Coordinates of C-alpha atoms in Angstrom, one line a residue:
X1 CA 87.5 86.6 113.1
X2 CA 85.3 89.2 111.8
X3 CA 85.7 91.4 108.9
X4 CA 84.8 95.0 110.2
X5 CA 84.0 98.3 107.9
X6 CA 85.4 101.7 109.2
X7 CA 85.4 104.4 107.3
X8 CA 89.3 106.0 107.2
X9 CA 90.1 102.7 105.6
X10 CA 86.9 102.9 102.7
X11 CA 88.6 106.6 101.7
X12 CA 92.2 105.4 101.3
X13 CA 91.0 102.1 99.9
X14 CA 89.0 103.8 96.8
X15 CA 92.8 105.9 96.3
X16 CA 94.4 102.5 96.4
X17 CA 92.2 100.4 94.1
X18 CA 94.1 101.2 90.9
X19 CA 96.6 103.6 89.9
X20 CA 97.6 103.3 86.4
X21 CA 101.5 104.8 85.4
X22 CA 101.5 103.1 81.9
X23 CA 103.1 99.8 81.7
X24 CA 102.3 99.2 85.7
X25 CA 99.5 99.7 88.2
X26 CA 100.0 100.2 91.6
X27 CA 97.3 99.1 94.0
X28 CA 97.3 98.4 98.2
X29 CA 94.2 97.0 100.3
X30 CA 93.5 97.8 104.2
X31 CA 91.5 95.4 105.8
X32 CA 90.5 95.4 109.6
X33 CA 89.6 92.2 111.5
X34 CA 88.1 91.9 115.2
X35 CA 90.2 88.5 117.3
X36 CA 87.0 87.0 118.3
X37 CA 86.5 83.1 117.0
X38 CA 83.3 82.6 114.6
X39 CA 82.5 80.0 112.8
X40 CA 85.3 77.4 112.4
X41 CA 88.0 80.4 113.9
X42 CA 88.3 77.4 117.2
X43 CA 88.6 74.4 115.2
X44 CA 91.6 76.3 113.1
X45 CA 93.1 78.0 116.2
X46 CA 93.7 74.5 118.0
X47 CA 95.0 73.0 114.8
X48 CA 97.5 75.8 114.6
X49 CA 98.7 75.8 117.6
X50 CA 99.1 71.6 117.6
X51 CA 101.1 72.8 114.7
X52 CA 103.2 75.2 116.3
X53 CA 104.0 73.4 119.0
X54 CA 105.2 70.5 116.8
X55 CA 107.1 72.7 114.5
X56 CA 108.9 74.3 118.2
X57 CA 109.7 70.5 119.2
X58 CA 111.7 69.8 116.0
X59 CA 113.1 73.8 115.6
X60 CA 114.9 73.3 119.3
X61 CA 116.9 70.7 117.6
X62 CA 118.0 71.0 114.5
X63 CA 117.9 75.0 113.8
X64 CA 119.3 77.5 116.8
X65 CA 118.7 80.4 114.3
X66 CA 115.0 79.5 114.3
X67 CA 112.4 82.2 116.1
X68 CA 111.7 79.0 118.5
X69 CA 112.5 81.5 121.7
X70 CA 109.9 83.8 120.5
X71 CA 107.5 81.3 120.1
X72 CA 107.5 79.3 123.0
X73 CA 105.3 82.1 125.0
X74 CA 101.8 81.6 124.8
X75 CA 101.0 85.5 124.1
X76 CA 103.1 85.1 121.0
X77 CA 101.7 81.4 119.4
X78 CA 98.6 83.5 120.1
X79 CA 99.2 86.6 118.1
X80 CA 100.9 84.3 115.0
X81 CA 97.4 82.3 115.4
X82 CA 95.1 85.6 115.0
X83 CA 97.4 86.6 112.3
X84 CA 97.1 83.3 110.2
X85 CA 93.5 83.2 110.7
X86 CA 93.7 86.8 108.9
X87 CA 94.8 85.1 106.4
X88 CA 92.2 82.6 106.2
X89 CA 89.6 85.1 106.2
X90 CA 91.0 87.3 103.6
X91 CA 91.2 84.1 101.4
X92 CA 88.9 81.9 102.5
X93 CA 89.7 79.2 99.9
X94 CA 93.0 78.6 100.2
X95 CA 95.0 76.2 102.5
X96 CA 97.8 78.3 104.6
X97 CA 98.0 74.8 106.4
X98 CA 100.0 72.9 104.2
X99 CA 102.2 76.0 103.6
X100 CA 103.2 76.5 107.7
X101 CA 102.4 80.5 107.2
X102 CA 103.2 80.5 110.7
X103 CA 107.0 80.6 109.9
X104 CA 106.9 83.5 107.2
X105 CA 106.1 86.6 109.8
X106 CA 108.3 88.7 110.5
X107 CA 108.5 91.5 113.2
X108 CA 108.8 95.2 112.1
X109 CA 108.8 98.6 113.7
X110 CA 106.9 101.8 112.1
X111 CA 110.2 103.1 110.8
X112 CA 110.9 99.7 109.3
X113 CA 107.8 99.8 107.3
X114 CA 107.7 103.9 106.8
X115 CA 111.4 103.1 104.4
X116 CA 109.8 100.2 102.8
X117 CA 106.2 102.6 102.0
X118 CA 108.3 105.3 101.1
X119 CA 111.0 103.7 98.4
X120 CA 108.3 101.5 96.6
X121 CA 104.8 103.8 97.2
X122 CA 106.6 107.0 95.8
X123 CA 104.7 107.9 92.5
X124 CA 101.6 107.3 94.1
X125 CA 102.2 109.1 97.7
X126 CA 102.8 111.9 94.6
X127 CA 99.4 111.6 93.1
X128 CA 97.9 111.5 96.7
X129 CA 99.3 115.1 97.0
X130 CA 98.2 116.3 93.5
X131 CA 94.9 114.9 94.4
X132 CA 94.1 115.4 97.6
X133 CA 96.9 118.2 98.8
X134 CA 97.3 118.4 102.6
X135 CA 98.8 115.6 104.1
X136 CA 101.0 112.7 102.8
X137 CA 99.7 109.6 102.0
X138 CA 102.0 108.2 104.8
X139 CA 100.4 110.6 107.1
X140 CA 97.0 110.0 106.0
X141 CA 97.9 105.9 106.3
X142 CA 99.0 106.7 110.2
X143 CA 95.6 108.6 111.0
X144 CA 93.5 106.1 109.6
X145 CA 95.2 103.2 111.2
X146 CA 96.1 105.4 114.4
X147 CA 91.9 105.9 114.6
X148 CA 91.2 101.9 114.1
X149 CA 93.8 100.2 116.3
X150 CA 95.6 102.6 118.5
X151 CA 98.9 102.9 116.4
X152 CA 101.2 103.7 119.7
X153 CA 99.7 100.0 121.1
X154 CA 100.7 98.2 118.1
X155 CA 102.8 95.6 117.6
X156 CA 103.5 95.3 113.4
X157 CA 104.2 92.1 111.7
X158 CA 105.6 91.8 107.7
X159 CA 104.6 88.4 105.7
X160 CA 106.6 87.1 103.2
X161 CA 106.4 83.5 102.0
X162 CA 107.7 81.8 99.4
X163 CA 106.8 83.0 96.4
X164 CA 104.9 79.9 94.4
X165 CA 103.0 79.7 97.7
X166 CA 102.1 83.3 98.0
X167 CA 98.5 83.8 97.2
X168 CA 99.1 87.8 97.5
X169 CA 101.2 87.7 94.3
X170 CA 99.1 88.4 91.5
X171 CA 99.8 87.1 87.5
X172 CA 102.5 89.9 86.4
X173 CA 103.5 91.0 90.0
X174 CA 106.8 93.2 89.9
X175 CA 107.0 93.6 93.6
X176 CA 104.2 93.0 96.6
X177 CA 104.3 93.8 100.6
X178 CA 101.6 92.3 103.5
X179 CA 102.1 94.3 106.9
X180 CA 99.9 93.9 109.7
X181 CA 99.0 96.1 113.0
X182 CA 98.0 94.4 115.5
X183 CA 96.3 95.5 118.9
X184 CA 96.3 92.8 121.6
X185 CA 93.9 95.0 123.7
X186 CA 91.5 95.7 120.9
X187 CA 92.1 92.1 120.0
X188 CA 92.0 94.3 116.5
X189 CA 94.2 93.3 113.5
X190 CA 94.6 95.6 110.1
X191 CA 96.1 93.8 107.0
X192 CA 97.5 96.0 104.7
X193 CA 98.9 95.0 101.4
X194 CA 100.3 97.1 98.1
X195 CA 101.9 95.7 95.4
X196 CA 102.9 96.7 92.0
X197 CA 101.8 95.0 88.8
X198 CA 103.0 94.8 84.7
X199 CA 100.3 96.0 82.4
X200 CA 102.2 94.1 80.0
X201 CA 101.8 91.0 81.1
X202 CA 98.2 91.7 82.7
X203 CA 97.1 92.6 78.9
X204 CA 99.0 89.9 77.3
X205 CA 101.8 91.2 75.9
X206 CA 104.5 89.5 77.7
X207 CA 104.3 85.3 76.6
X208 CA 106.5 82.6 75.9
X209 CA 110.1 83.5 76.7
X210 CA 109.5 86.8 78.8
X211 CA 109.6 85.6 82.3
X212 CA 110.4 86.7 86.1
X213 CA 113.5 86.3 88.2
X214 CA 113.7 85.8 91.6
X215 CA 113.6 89.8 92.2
X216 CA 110.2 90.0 90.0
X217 CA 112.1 91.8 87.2
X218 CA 111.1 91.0 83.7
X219 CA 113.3 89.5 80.9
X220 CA 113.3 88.9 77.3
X221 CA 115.0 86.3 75.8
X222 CA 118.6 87.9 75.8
X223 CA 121.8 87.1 76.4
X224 CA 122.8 87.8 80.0

């Protein structure tokens, strides 16, 4: 895998980098990859797949809900392989090995992820506008991935792991999505996370008893 530079995604990356709305910053990151192996890309794909397959040998039975079907054709263990890689590359020191990643993506459609943009990147599709004017940030989103892997071609994946094994979710994380748009005949893959993050407990403010729930909501110490 190697990490490639295009433009469209530099523009809407400098928008993305931090947007301050008082006690939380909103942020995303596109990243584009190109599928071919460097470095130790071979070593880790054959790994992955050993694990795969052994992970299918023990899914067929014990779990018929499990996305074994989807898995056992080689295009697919190869697409969830490029994907995990991403991974690796985007954080090179961390282990997605001991965590199976391969088992936390999830298929999605462009209207899927359009409601999921829309409901949590509101405010700041609404400073894109005040900003910029002209098109959405949506719309702008679509060109710049259209013009880097071929939108129409792609086939869009969701991750969402467990949370303590998540190395996406930052220190004071309220919410936090990873898509990715893949384009087998490119053999080009765009990452693309946004999140949104407390100032309060970035700067300190929130210690001791204030804590998360499963939903990422923040609580005092109150009764309930």
């Amino acid at each position: 895998m190697k990490f490639l530079e295009y433009t469209p995604l530099d523009r809407l990356n400098d928008f993305l980098s931090h947007a301050n709305f008082g006690e939380r910053t909103i942020k995303g990151c596109l990243e584009a990859y190109s599928c071919k192996h460097t470095g130790t890309d071979k070593k880790l794909s054959i790994s992955l797949e050993h694990e795969i397959l052994d992970y299918l040998g023990r899914s067929s039975d014990t779990d018929t809900s499990s996305p074994a079907d989807y898995l056992l054709s080689r295009s697919s263990r190869k697409t969830l392989i490029y994907l995990v890689l991403t991974l690796y590359h985007m954080y090179p020191d961390y282990d997605f090995s001991s965590m199976r990643a391969h088992q936390f993506f999830t298929e999605e459609s462009w209207d899927s992820f359009k409601q999921i943009f829309d409901t949590y990147m509101f405010e700041l599709s609404k400073e894109w506008v005040e900003t910029n004017g002209g098109n959405s940030l949506l719309e702008a989103l679509y060109k710049a991935l259209d013009e880097v892997v071929r939108l129409s071609e792609c086939e869009i994946y969701s991750y969402n792991p467990d949370c303590h094994v998540d190395p996406f979710l930052e220190k004071g994380s309220i919410w936090s999505f990873n898509f990715f748009f893949y384009n087998r005949k490119l053999k080009c893959v765009v990452s693309f996370r946004f999140c949104c993050v407390s100032n309060l407990v970035a700067d300190g403010f929130l210690v001791g008893d204030a804590y998360y729930n499963d939903d990422g909501e923040i609580f005092d110490d109150m009764d309930m």
